[in-house]
Amino acid sequence: MNGGASSEFVLFHSKTCPHCTRFLPIWEAFCNQYTGPCVFKDFEASANPDLFNLHKIYEYGVPHMRLFPTGMGGEYVIYGGGRTVEDLNAFMSTNNM
Protein backbone atom coordinates (compact mmCIF):
# COMPACT_ATOMS: atom_id res chain seq x y z
CA MET A 1 0.00 0.00 0.00
CA ASN A 2 1.14 3.51 -0.66
CA GLY A 3 -0.91 5.39 1.91
CA GLY A 4 -3.30 6.79 -0.67
CA ALA A 5 -0.64 8.44 -2.81
CA SER A 6 -0.78 7.61 -6.50
CA SER A 7 1.96 5.38 -7.84
CA GLU A 8 3.52 6.79 -10.99
CA PHE A 9 5.45 4.95 -13.68
CA VAL A 10 7.45 7.53 -15.63
CA LEU A 11 9.18 7.31 -18.99
CA PHE A 12 11.93 9.80 -19.76
CA HIS A 13 12.73 9.94 -23.48
CA SER A 14 14.09 12.05 -26.31
CA LYS A 15 12.51 12.66 -29.69
CA THR A 16 15.96 12.42 -31.30
CA CYS A 17 16.74 8.98 -29.80
CA PRO A 18 16.07 6.03 -32.15
CA HIS A 19 15.71 3.64 -29.19
CA CYS A 20 13.03 5.92 -27.73
CA THR A 21 11.23 6.17 -31.07
CA ARG A 22 11.07 2.37 -31.28
CA PHE A 23 9.98 2.02 -27.65
CA LEU A 24 7.18 4.66 -27.56
CA PRO A 25 4.54 2.47 -29.28
CA ILE A 26 5.30 -0.34 -26.81
CA TRP A 27 5.03 2.07 -23.87
CA GLU A 28 1.70 3.38 -25.19
CA ALA A 29 0.35 -0.16 -25.68
CA PHE A 30 1.39 -1.08 -22.16
CA CYS A 31 -0.20 2.04 -20.64
CA ASN A 32 -3.44 1.44 -22.55
CA GLN A 33 -3.83 -2.16 -21.41
CA TYR A 34 -2.60 -1.92 -17.80
CA THR A 35 -5.46 -1.96 -15.28
CA GLY A 36 -3.59 -1.70 -11.98
CA PRO A 37 -3.44 1.26 -9.60
CA CYS A 38 -0.88 3.46 -11.33
CA VAL A 39 -0.59 6.74 -13.23
CA PHE A 40 1.62 6.75 -16.31
CA LYS A 41 3.61 9.78 -17.40
CA ASP A 42 6.19 10.48 -20.04
CA PHE A 43 8.54 13.40 -20.36
CA GLU A 44 10.48 14.39 -23.46
CA ALA A 45 14.00 15.77 -22.94
CA SER A 46 13.88 18.99 -24.97
CA ALA A 47 10.54 20.01 -23.41
CA ASN A 48 11.62 19.19 -19.83
CA PRO A 49 15.35 19.94 -19.41
CA ASP A 50 15.02 21.00 -15.75
CA LEU A 51 13.23 17.76 -14.86
CA PHE A 52 15.89 15.72 -16.67
CA ASN A 53 18.61 17.55 -14.77
CA LEU A 54 16.82 17.19 -11.43
CA HIS A 55 16.54 13.43 -11.87
CA LYS A 56 20.01 13.12 -13.48
CA ILE A 57 18.50 11.30 -16.45
CA TYR A 58 21.41 12.17 -18.73
CA GLU A 59 23.65 10.01 -16.51
CA TYR A 60 21.43 7.00 -17.28
CA GLY A 61 20.55 7.62 -20.90
CA VAL A 62 17.17 7.32 -22.55
CA PRO A 63 14.73 5.75 -22.70
CA HIS A 64 14.75 5.58 -18.91
CA MET A 65 11.85 4.47 -16.71
CA ARG A 66 11.21 4.86 -13.01
CA LEU A 67 8.41 3.63 -10.81
CA PHE A 68 7.53 6.04 -7.99
CA PRO A 69 5.40 3.94 -5.58
CA THR A 70 4.24 6.99 -3.58
CA GLY A 71 4.23 9.53 -6.39
CA MET A 72 6.88 11.43 -8.29
CA GLY A 73 9.31 13.14 -6.00
CA GLY A 74 9.53 10.23 -3.58
CA GLU A 75 11.70 7.15 -3.64
CA TYR A 76 11.75 5.20 -6.88
CA VAL A 77 12.64 1.92 -8.52
CA ILE A 78 14.59 2.08 -11.77
CA TYR A 79 13.23 -0.16 -14.51
CA GLY A 80 15.99 -2.20 -16.11
CA GLY A 81 14.07 -4.95 -17.85
CA GLY A 82 13.23 -5.75 -21.43
CA ARG A 83 11.30 -3.55 -23.80
CA THR A 84 8.09 -5.52 -24.28
CA VAL A 85 4.59 -5.14 -22.84
CA GLU A 86 5.08 -8.50 -21.13
CA ASP A 87 8.32 -7.32 -19.48
CA LEU A 88 6.65 -4.13 -18.24
CA ASN A 89 3.71 -6.12 -16.84
CA ALA A 90 6.10 -8.48 -15.04
CA PHE A 91 7.93 -5.50 -13.51
CA MET A 92 4.68 -4.04 -12.23
CA SER A 93 3.66 -7.40 -10.78
CA THR A 94 7.04 -7.80 -9.08
CA ASN A 95 6.62 -4.35 -7.52
CA ASN A 96 3.10 -5.09 -6.23
CA MET A 97 1.33 -2.77 -8.61
Backbone as ProteinMPNN parsed JSONL, in Angstrom:
{"seq_chain_A": "MNGGASSEFVLFHSKTCPHCTRFLPIWEAFCNQYTGPCVFKDFEASANPDLFNLHKIYEYGVPHMRLFPTGMGGEYVIYGGGRTVEDLNAFMSTNNM", "coords_chain_A": {"N_chain_A": [[0.841, -1.193, 0.0], [0.366, 2.282, -0.592], [-0.333, 4.353, 1.069], [-2.384, 5.924, 0.064], [-1.326, 7.696, -1.754], [-0.735, 8.299, -5.208], [0.718, 5.884, -7.258], [3.288, 6.245, -9.659], [4.421, 5.593, -12.867], [7.046, 6.399, -14.79], [8.239, 7.513, -17.884], [11.153, 8.653, -19.324], [12.295, 10.28, -22.123], [13.683, 10.966, -25.43], [13.05, 12.829, -28.342], [14.864, 12.66, -30.364], [16.148, 10.282, -30.135], [16.729, 7.106, -31.416], [16.205, 4.656, -30.13], [14.276, 5.373, -28.277], [12.22, 6.198, -29.995], [11.526, 3.753, -31.159], [10.621, 2.461, -28.879], [8.424, 3.91, -27.859], [5.774, 3.226, -29.024], [5.406, 0.727, -27.815], [5.427, 1.373, -25.096], [3.1, 2.983, -25.039], [1.158, 1.062, -25.745], [1.378, -0.66, -23.556], [0.619, 1.103, -21.423], [-2.033, 1.602, -22.171], [-3.266, -0.883, -21.842], [-2.838, -1.657, -19.224], [-4.265, -2.287, -16.055], [-3.934, -1.845, -13.394], [-3.37, -0.064, -10.207], [-2.084, 2.708, -10.999], [-0.497, 5.653, -12.249], [0.492, 6.803, -15.389], [3.185, 8.483, -16.882], [4.954, 10.481, -19.27], [7.934, 12.087, -20.224], [9.541, 14.289, -22.354], [12.822, 15.028, -23.4], [13.77, 17.586, -24.564], [11.648, 19.258, -24.012], [11.526, 19.278, -21.291], [13.935, 20.045, -19.785], [14.826, 20.861, -17.203], [13.625, 19.032, -15.457], [14.84, 16.677, -16.335], [17.465, 17.224, -15.613], [17.182, 17.499, -12.812], [16.511, 14.883, -12.058], [18.736, 13.618, -12.94], [18.833, 12.271, -15.4], [20.345, 12.244, -17.725], [22.65, 10.962, -16.991], [21.938, 8.342, -17.001], [20.917, 7.773, -19.5], [18.584, 7.486, -22.261], [15.854, 5.552, -23.608], [14.509, 5.904, -20.322], [13.141, 4.559, -17.401], [11.191, 4.963, -14.458], [9.671, 3.815, -11.503], [7.612, 5.289, -9.237], [6.531, 4.57, -6.271], [5.057, 6.028, -4.334], [4.349, 8.309, -5.594], [5.635, 10.837, -7.813], [8.681, 12.312, -7.011], [9.148, 11.12, -4.656], [10.752, 8.194, -3.26], [12.114, 5.821, -5.604], [12.001, 3.135, -8.045], [14.209, 1.933, -10.363], [13.57, 0.974, -13.662], [14.85, -1.767, -15.323], [14.443, -3.734, -17.143], [13.387, -5.749, -19.986], [12.12, -4.599, -23.198], [9.342, -4.985, -23.747], [5.743, -5.315, -23.737], [5.004, -7.418, -22.114], [7.276, -7.676, -20.446], [7.162, -5.234, -19.071], [4.716, -5.529, -17.727], [5.407, -7.686, -16.051], [7.328, -6.468, -14.432], [5.738, -4.588, -13.085], [4.079, -6.318, -11.663], [5.957, -7.625, -10.041], [6.627, -5.506, -8.427], [4.41, -5.141, -6.891], [2.214, -3.775, -8.034]], "CA_chain_A": [[0.0, 0.0, 0.0], [1.144, 3.508, -0.662], [-0.908, 5.386, 1.913], [-3.305, 6.788, -0.665], [-0.637, 8.44, -2.811], [-0.778, 7.61, -6.495], [1.956, 5.381, -7.844], [3.523, 6.79, -10.988], [5.451, 4.947, -13.679], [7.445, 7.528, -15.627], [9.177, 7.31, -18.989], [11.932, 9.804, -19.765], [12.732, 9.944, -23.481], [14.091, 12.055, -26.314], [12.511, 12.664, -29.693], [15.964, 12.415, -31.3], [16.736, 8.981, -29.804], [16.068, 6.033, -32.155], [15.714, 3.645, -29.187], [13.032, 5.921, -27.733], [11.225, 6.172, -31.068], [11.068, 2.366, -31.282], [9.977, 2.018, -27.653], [7.184, 4.657, -27.557], [4.536, 2.469, -29.279], [5.301, -0.339, -26.814], [5.026, 2.069, -23.868], [1.697, 3.378, -25.186], [0.345, -0.157, -25.685], [1.392, -1.084, -22.158], [-0.197, 2.043, -20.636], [-3.437, 1.444, -22.555], [-3.825, -2.164, -21.412], [-2.604, -1.917, -17.797], [-5.462, -1.957, -15.279], [-3.592, -1.701, -11.981], [-3.444, 1.265, -9.601], [-0.877, 3.464, -11.333], [-0.592, 6.739, -13.226], [1.619, 6.754, -16.313], [3.606, 9.784, -17.401], [6.192, 10.481, -20.043], [8.543, 13.405, -20.362], [10.483, 14.387, -23.457], [14.002, 15.765, -22.936], [13.878, 18.991, -24.968], [10.544, 20.011, -23.412], [11.618, 19.191, -19.834], [15.353, 19.942, -19.408], [15.018, 20.995, -15.751], [13.229, 17.757, -14.86], [15.885, 15.716, -16.674], [18.615, 17.552, -14.773], [16.824, 17.195, -11.426], [16.543, 13.435, -11.868], [20.012, 13.125, -13.483], [18.5, 11.304, -16.447], [21.415, 12.172, -18.726], [23.648, 10.005, -16.513], [21.426, 6.996, -17.276], [20.553, 7.623, -20.904], [17.166, 7.317, -22.547], [14.727, 5.75, -22.697], [14.752, 5.578, -18.912], [11.849, 4.472, -16.706], [11.211, 4.861, -13.005], [8.405, 3.632, -10.806], [7.534, 6.039, -7.986], [5.398, 3.941, -5.581], [4.241, 6.993, -3.583], [4.233, 9.529, -6.385], [6.876, 11.433, -8.288], [9.308, 13.138, -5.996], [9.525, 10.225, -3.575], [11.696, 7.148, -3.638], [11.748, 5.202, -6.878], [12.642, 1.915, -8.516], [14.594, 2.079, -11.772], [13.235, -0.159, -14.514], [15.993, -2.201, -16.106], [14.066, -4.951, -17.854], [13.234, -5.749, -21.434], [11.297, -3.55, -23.804], [8.089, -5.52, -24.277], [4.592, -5.144, -22.842], [5.077, -8.5, -21.126], [8.316, -7.32, -19.482], [6.654, -4.135, -18.241], [3.706, -6.119, -16.84], [6.103, -8.476, -15.038], [7.933, -5.501, -13.51], [4.677, -4.044, -12.232], [3.662, -7.4, -10.779], [7.036, -7.8, -9.076], [6.619, -4.347, -7.524], [3.1, -5.093, -6.232], [1.333, -2.766, -8.614]], "C_chain_A": [[0.878, 1.245, 0.0], [0.507, 4.648, 0.107], [-1.815, 6.349, 1.182], [-2.647, 7.605, -1.765], [-0.685, 7.617, -4.095], [0.609, 7.157, -6.911], [2.064, 5.948, -9.244], [4.669, 6.045, -11.655], [5.79, 5.961, -14.762], [8.481, 7.103, -16.664], [9.834, 8.644, -19.313], [12.496, 9.431, -21.128], [13.126, 11.189, -24.251], [13.558, 11.792, -27.712], [13.601, 12.414, -30.724], [16.625, 11.053, -31.089], [16.016, 7.869, -30.561], [15.534, 4.923, -31.246], [14.37, 4.09, -28.597], [11.908, 5.849, -28.759], [10.659, 4.766, -31.242], [10.264, 1.931, -30.052], [8.625, 2.704, -27.394], [5.899, 3.891, -27.882], [4.328, 1.325, -28.281], [4.837, 0.246, -25.488], [3.539, 2.424, -23.923], [0.775, 2.168, -25.108], [0.262, -0.668, -24.254], [0.471, -0.199, -21.316], [-1.685, 1.866, -20.924], [-4.062, 0.16, -22.034], [-3.712, -2.393, -19.908], [-3.806, -1.444, -16.974], [-5.184, -1.777, -13.797], [-3.629, -0.257, -11.515], [-2.182, 2.089, -9.848], [-1.213, 4.54, -12.36], [0.658, 6.661, -14.095], [1.898, 8.149, -16.84], [4.799, 9.575, -18.305], [6.632, 11.914, -20.251], [9.607, 13.344, -21.441], [11.59, 15.369, -23.059], [13.993, 17.249, -23.301], [12.779, 19.862, -24.365], [10.647, 20.076, -21.889], [13.066, 19.128, -19.34], [15.59, 20.039, -17.894], [14.682, 19.695, -15.029], [14.288, 16.685, -15.127], [17.135, 15.967, -15.828], [18.351, 17.195, -13.314], [16.956, 15.707, -11.133], [17.803, 12.779, -12.449], [19.807, 12.057, -14.568], [19.623, 11.162, -17.459], [22.534, 11.23, -18.298], [23.242, 8.572, -16.847], [21.208, 6.746, -18.755], [19.057, 7.402, -21.04], [16.984, 6.203, -23.564], [15.068, 5.245, -21.296], [13.404, 5.601, -18.204], [12.071, 4.315, -15.212], [9.793, 4.686, -12.491], [8.514, 4.351, -9.469], [6.325, 5.502, -7.22], [4.501, 4.92, -4.815], [4.136, 8.326, -4.308], [5.588, 10.122, -6.714], [7.416, 12.407, -7.256], [9.743, 12.309, -4.797], [10.586, 9.241, -4.039], [11.186, 6.463, -4.9], [12.516, 3.915, -7.103], [12.952, 2.134, -9.993], [14.229, 0.807, -12.525], [14.454, -0.509, -15.359], [15.711, -3.442, -16.921], [14.007, -4.77, -19.355], [12.245, -4.7, -21.907], [10.072, -4.125, -24.492], [6.974, -5.242, -23.269], [4.642, -6.201, -21.743], [6.111, -8.198, -20.044], [7.843, -6.225, -18.533], [5.596, -4.645, -17.263], [4.368, -6.923, -15.718], [6.746, -7.576, -13.999], [6.885, -4.948, -12.544], [4.204, -5.088, -11.229], [4.692, -7.627, -9.671], [7.048, -6.69, -8.031], [5.253, -4.093, -6.905], [2.179, -3.998, -6.738], [0.159, -3.458, -9.266]], "O_chain_A": [[1.989, 1.244, 0.53], [0.786, 5.811, -0.183], [-2.003, 7.48, 1.631], [-3.339, 8.152, -2.623], [-0.677, 6.387, -4.057], [1.557, 7.943, -6.918], [1.06, 6.114, -9.936], [5.746, 5.887, -11.08], [4.93, 6.34, -15.558], [9.46, 6.425, -16.353], [9.152, 9.642, -19.547], [13.112, 8.375, -21.274], [12.932, 12.314, -23.791], [13.609, 10.664, -28.204], [13.304, 11.999, -31.844], [17.57, 10.712, -31.801], [14.812, 7.692, -30.378], [14.513, 4.312, -31.56], [13.451, 3.286, -28.439], [10.78, 5.483, -28.43], [9.456, 4.599, -31.449], [9.337, 1.129, -30.165], [7.76, 2.105, -26.756], [4.985, 3.909, -27.057], [3.19, 0.997, -27.944], [3.959, -0.313, -24.831], [2.806, 2.19, -22.961], [-0.278, 2.235, -24.474], [-0.81, -1.064, -23.795], [-0.369, -0.709, -20.575], [-2.508, 1.969, -20.015], [-5.271, 0.115, -21.805], [-4.419, -3.241, -19.365], [-4.302, -0.335, -17.173], [-6.116, -1.577, -13.018], [-3.881, 0.659, -12.299], [-1.306, 2.153, -8.985], [-2.082, 4.367, -13.214], [1.761, 6.473, -13.583], [0.985, 8.895, -17.196], [5.562, 8.623, -18.14], [5.82, 12.823, -20.427], [10.464, 12.461, -21.44], [11.323, 16.408, -22.457], [14.191, 18.092, -22.425], [12.956, 21.071, -24.223], [9.928, 20.852, -21.259], [13.4, 18.244, -18.551], [16.472, 19.361, -17.366], [15.38, 19.304, -14.093], [14.595, 15.879, -14.248], [17.784, 15.021, -15.381], [19.226, 16.639, -12.65], [17.457, 15.319, -10.078], [17.93, 11.555, -12.454], [20.536, 11.066, -14.624], [19.835, 10.076, -17.997], [23.29, 10.748, -19.141], [24.095, 7.692, -16.963], [21.307, 5.606, -19.209], [18.357, 7.163, -20.056], [17.91, 5.935, -24.329], [15.82, 4.285, -21.126], [12.618, 6.533, -18.375], [12.997, 3.64, -14.763], [8.85, 5.316, -12.972], [9.4, 4.058, -8.666], [5.201, 5.927, -7.483], [3.306, 4.666, -4.663], [3.863, 9.354, -3.689], [6.562, 9.931, -5.985], [6.678, 13.222, -6.704], [10.596, 12.731, -4.016], [11.229, 9.432, -5.072], [9.999, 6.514, -5.223], [13.526, 3.64, -6.456], [12.068, 2.477, -10.777], [14.539, -0.3, -12.083], [15.021, 0.353, -16.03], [16.638, -4.131, -17.347], [14.5, -3.79, -19.914], [11.619, -4.006, -21.106], [9.785, -3.814, -25.648], [7.235, -4.97, -22.098], [4.356, -5.911, -20.581], [5.861, -8.434, -18.862], [8.097, -6.286, -17.33], [5.579, -4.24, -16.1], [3.939, -6.851, -14.567], [6.716, -7.886, -12.808], [7.122, -4.855, -11.34], [3.956, -4.765, -10.068], [4.333, -7.799, -8.506], [7.436, -6.913, -6.884], [4.961, -2.986, -6.452], [1.454, -3.373, -5.965], [-0.717, -2.795, -9.822]]}, "name": "protein", "num_of_chains": 1, "seq": "MNGGASSEFVLFHSKTCPHCTRFLPIWEAFCNQYTGPCVFKDFEASANPDLFNLHKIYEYGVPHMRLFPTGMGGEYVIYGGGRTVEDLNAFMSTNNM"}
